[in-house]
PDB file of C-alpha atoms in Angstrom:
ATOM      1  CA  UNK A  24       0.000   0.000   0.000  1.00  0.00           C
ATOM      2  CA  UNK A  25       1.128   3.079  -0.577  1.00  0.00           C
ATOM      3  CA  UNK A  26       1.560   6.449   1.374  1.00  0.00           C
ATOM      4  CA  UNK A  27      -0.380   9.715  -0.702  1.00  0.00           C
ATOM      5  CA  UNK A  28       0.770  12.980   0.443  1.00  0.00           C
ATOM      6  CA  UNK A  29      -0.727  15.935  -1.105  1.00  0.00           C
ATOM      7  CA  UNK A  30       0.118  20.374  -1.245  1.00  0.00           C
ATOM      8  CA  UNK A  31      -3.807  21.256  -1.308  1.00  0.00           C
ATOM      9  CA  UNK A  32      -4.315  24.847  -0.118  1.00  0.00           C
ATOM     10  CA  UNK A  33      -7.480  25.632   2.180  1.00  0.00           C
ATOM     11  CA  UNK A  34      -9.162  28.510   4.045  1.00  0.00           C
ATOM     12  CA  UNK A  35     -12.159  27.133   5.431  1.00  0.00           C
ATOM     13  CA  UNK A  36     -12.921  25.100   2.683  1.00  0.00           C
ATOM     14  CA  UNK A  37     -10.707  23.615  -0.259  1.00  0.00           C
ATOM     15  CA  UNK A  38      -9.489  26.230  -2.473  1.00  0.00           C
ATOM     16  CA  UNK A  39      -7.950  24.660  -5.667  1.00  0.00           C
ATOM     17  CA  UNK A  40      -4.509  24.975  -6.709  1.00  0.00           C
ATOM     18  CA  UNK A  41      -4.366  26.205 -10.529  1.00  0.00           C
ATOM     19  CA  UNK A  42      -1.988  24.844 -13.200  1.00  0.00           C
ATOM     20  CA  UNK A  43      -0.823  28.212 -13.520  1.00  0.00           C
ATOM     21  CA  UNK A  44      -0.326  29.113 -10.261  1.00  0.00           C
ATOM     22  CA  UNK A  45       1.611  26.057  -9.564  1.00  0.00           C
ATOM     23  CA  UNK A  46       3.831  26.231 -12.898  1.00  0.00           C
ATOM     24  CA  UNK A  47       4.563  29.823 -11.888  1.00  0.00           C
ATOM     25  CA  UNK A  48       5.912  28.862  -8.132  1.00  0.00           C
ATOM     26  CA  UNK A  49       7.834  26.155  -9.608  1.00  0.00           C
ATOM     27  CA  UNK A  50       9.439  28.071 -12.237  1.00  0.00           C
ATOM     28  CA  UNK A  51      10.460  30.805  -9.490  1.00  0.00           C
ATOM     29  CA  UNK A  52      12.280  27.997  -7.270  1.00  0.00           C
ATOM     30  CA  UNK A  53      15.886  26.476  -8.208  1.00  0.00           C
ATOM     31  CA  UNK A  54      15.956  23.017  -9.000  1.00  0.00           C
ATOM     32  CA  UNK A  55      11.920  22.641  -9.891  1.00  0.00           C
ATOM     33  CA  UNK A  56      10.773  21.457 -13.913  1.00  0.00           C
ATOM     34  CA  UNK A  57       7.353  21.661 -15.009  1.00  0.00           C
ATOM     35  CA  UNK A  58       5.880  19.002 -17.941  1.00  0.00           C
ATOM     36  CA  UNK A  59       2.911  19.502 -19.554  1.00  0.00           C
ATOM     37  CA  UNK A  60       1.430  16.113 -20.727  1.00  0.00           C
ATOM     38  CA  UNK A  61       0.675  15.113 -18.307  1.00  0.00           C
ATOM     39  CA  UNK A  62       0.719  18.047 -16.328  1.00  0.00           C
ATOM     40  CA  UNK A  63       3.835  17.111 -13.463  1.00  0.00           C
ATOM     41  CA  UNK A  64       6.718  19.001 -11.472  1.00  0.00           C
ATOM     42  CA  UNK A  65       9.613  17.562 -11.323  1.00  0.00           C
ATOM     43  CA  UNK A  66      12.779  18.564  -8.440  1.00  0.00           C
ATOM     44  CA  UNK A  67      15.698  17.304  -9.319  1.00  0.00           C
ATOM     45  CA  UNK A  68      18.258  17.749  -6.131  1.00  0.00           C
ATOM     46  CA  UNK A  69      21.372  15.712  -4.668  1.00  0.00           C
ATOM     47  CA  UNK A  70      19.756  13.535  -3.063  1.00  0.00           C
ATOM     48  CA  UNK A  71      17.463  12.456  -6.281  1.00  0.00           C
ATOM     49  CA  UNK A  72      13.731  13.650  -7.812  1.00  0.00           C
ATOM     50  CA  UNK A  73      10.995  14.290  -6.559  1.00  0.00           C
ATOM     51  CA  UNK A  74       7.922  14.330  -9.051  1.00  0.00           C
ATOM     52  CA  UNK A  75       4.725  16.035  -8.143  1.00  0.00           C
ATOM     53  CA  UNK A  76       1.612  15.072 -10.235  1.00  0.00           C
ATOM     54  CA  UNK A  77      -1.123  17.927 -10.969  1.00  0.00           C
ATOM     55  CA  UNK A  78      -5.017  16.838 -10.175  1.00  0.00           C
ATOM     56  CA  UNK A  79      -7.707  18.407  -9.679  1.00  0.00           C
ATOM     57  CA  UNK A  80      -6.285  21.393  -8.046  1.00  0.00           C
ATOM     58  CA  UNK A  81      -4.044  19.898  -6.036  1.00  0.00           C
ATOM     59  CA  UNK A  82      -0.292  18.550  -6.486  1.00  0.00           C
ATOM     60  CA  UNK A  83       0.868  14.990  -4.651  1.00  0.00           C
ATOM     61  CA  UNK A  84       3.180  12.202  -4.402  1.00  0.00           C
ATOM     62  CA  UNK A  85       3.348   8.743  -3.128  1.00  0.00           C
ATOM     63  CA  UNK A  86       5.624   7.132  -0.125  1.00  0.00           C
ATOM     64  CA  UNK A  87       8.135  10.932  -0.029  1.00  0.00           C
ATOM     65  CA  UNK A  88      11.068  10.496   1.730  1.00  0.00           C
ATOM     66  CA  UNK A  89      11.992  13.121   4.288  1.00  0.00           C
ATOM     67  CA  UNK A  90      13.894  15.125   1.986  1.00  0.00           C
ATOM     68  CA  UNK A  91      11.168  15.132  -0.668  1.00  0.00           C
ATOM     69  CA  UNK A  92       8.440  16.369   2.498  1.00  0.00           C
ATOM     70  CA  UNK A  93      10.700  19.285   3.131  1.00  0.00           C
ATOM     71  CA  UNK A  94      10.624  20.611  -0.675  1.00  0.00           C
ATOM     72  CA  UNK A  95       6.961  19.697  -0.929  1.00  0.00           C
ATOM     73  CA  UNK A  96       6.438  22.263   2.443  1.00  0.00           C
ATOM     74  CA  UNK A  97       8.923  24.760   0.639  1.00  0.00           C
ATOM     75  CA  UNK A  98       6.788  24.731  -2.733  1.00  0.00           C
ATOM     76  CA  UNK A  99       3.125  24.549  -0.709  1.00  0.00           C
ATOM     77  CA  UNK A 100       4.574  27.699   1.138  1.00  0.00           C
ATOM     78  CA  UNK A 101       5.657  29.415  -1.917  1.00  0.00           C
ATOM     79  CA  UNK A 102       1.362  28.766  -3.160  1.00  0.00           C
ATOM     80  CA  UNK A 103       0.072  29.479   0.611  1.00  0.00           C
ATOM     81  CA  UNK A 104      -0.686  25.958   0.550  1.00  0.00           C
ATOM     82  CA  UNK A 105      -0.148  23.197   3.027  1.00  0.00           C
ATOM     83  CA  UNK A 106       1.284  19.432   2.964  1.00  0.00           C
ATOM     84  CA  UNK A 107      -0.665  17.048   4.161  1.00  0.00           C
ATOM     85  CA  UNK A 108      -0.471  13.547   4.831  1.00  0.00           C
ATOM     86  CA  UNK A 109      -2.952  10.064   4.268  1.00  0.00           C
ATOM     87  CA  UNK A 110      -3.781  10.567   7.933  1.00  0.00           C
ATOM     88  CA  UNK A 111      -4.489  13.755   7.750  1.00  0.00           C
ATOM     89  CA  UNK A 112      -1.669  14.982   9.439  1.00  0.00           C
ATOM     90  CA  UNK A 113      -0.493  18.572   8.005  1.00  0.00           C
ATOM     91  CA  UNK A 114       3.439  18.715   7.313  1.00  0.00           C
ATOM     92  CA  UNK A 115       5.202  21.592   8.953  1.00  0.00           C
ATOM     93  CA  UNK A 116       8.540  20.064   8.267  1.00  0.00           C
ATOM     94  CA  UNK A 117       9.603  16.331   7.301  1.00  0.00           C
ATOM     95  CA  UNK A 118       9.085  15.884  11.288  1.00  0.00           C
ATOM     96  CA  UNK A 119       6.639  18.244  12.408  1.00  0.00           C
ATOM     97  CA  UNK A 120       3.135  17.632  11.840  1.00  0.00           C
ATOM     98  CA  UNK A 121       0.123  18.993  13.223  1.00  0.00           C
ATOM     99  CA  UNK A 122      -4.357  18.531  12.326  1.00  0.00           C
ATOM    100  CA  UNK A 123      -4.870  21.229  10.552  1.00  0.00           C
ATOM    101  CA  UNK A 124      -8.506  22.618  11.359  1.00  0.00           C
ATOM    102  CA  UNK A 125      -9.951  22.924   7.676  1.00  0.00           C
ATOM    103  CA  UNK A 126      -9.496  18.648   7.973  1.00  0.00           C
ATOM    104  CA  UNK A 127     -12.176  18.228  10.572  1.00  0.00           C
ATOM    105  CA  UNK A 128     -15.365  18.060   8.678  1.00  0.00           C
ATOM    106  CA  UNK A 129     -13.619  16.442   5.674  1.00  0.00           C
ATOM    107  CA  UNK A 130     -12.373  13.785   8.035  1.00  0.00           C
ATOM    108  CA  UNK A 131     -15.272  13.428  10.133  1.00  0.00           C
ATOM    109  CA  UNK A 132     -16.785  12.619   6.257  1.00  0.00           C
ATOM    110  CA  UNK A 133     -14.320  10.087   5.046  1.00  0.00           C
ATOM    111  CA  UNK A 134     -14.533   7.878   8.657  1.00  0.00           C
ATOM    112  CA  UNK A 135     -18.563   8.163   8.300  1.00  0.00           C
ATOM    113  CA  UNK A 136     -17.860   7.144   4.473  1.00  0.00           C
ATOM    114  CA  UNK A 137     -15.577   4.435   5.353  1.00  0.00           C
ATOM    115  CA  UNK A 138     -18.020   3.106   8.196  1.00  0.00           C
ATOM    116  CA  UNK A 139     -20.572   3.316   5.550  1.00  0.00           C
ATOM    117  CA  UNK A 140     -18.953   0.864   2.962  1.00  0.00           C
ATOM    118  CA  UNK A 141     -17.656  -1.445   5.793  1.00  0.00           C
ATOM    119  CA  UNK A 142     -21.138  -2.146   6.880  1.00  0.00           C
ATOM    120  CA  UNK A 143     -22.625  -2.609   3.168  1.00  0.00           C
ATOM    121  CA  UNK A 144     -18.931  -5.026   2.860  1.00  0.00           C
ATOM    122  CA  UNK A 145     -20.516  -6.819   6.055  1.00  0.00           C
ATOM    123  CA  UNK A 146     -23.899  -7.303   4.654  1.00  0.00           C
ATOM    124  CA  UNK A 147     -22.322  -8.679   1.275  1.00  0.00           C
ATOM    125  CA  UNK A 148     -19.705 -10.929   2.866  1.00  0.00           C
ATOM    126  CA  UNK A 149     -22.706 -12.115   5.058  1.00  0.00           C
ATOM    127  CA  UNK A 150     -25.413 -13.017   2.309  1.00  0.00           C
ATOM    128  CA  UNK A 151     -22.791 -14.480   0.333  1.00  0.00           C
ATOM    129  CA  UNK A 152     -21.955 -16.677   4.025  1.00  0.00           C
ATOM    130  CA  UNK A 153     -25.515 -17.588   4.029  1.00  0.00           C
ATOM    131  CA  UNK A 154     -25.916 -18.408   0.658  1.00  0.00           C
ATOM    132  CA  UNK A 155     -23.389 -21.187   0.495  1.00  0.00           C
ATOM    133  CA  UNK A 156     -24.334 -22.885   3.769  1.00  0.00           C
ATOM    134  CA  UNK A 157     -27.873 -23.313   2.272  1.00  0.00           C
ATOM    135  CA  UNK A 158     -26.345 -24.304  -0.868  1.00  0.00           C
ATOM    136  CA  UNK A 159     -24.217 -27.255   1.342  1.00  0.00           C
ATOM    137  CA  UNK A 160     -27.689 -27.567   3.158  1.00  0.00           C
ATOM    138  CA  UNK A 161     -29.349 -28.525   0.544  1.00  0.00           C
ATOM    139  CA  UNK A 162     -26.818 -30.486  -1.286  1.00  0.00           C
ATOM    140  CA  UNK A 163     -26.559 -32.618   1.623  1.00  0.00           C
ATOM    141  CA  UNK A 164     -30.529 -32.915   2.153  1.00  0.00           C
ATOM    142  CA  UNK A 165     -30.748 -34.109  -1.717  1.00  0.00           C
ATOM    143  CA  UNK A 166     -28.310 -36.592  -0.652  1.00  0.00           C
ATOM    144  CA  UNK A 167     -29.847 -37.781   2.466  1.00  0.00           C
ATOM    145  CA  UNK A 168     -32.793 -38.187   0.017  1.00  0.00           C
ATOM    146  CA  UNK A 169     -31.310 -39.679  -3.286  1.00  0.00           C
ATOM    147  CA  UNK A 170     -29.271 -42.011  -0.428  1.00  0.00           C
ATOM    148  CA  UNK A 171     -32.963 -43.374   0.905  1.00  0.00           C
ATOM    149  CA  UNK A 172     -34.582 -43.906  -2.169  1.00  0.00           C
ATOM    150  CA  UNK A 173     -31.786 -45.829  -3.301  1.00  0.00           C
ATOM    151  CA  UNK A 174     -31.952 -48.193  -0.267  1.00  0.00           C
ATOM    152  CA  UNK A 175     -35.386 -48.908  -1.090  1.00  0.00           C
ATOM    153  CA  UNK A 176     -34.620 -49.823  -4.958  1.00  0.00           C
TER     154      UNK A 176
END
């Protein structure tokens, strides 16, 4: 599994990141290479690249390493943006972290949405349960009965 961290930018609510905007900051920082198709940033520093992918108004990466946090924070601050993490932790630096408030309601969401599909996951798993005990029910009740009738041939 892998680890998504993200630079979305928020007041309140979401506030998208645009293309421009983020091909603009880029281009003003040392080291940073923008790609249009499809649309990606790429860092290139001594200790390797880090590639940010563009989506729907927001820029991320998967499984960073510590250096690659700290020039995701540097670009975020650069768009008054933010780094945050799959557990909704917000990146101050590579070792500082801290719940941003504008995550509360969209996390509160995703847990109810999660709980949501687990249960309808539950129900599945157990009608699908059910189904093939009956099926072993009455497999072995057709056998009981094809078993007797061919005692009395």
């Amino acid at each position: 599994m892998s680890y998504h961290v993200t630079i979305i930018r928020s007041k309140g609510t979401q506030i998208p990141i645009t293309l421009e905007e983020a091909a603009n900051a880029a281009g003003s920082m040392e080291g940073w290479r923008y790609f249009t198709s499809p649309p990606t940033f790429e860092f290139q520093g001594k200790e390797g690249t880090c590639t940010l992918w563009y989506q729907d108004g927001e820029l991320w990466t998967q499984n960073p390493d510590k250096w690659q946090i700290e020039v995701m924070v540097d670009l975020a601050n650069r768009l008054d943006a933010r780094v945050r993490g799959d557990e909704w932790e917000t990146y101050k630096t590579s070792n500082k972290t801290f719940r941003h408030p504008d995550d509360a309601p969209l996390r509160k969401e995703a847990e109810a949405r999660s709980k949501a599909l687990l249960v309808r996951s539950m129900r599945e798993q157990r009608l699908i349960r059910n189904a093939i005990v009956g099926l072993f029910v009455v497999l072995g009740v057709a056998g009981y009965l094809v078993g007797k009738w061919l005692e009395q041939r």
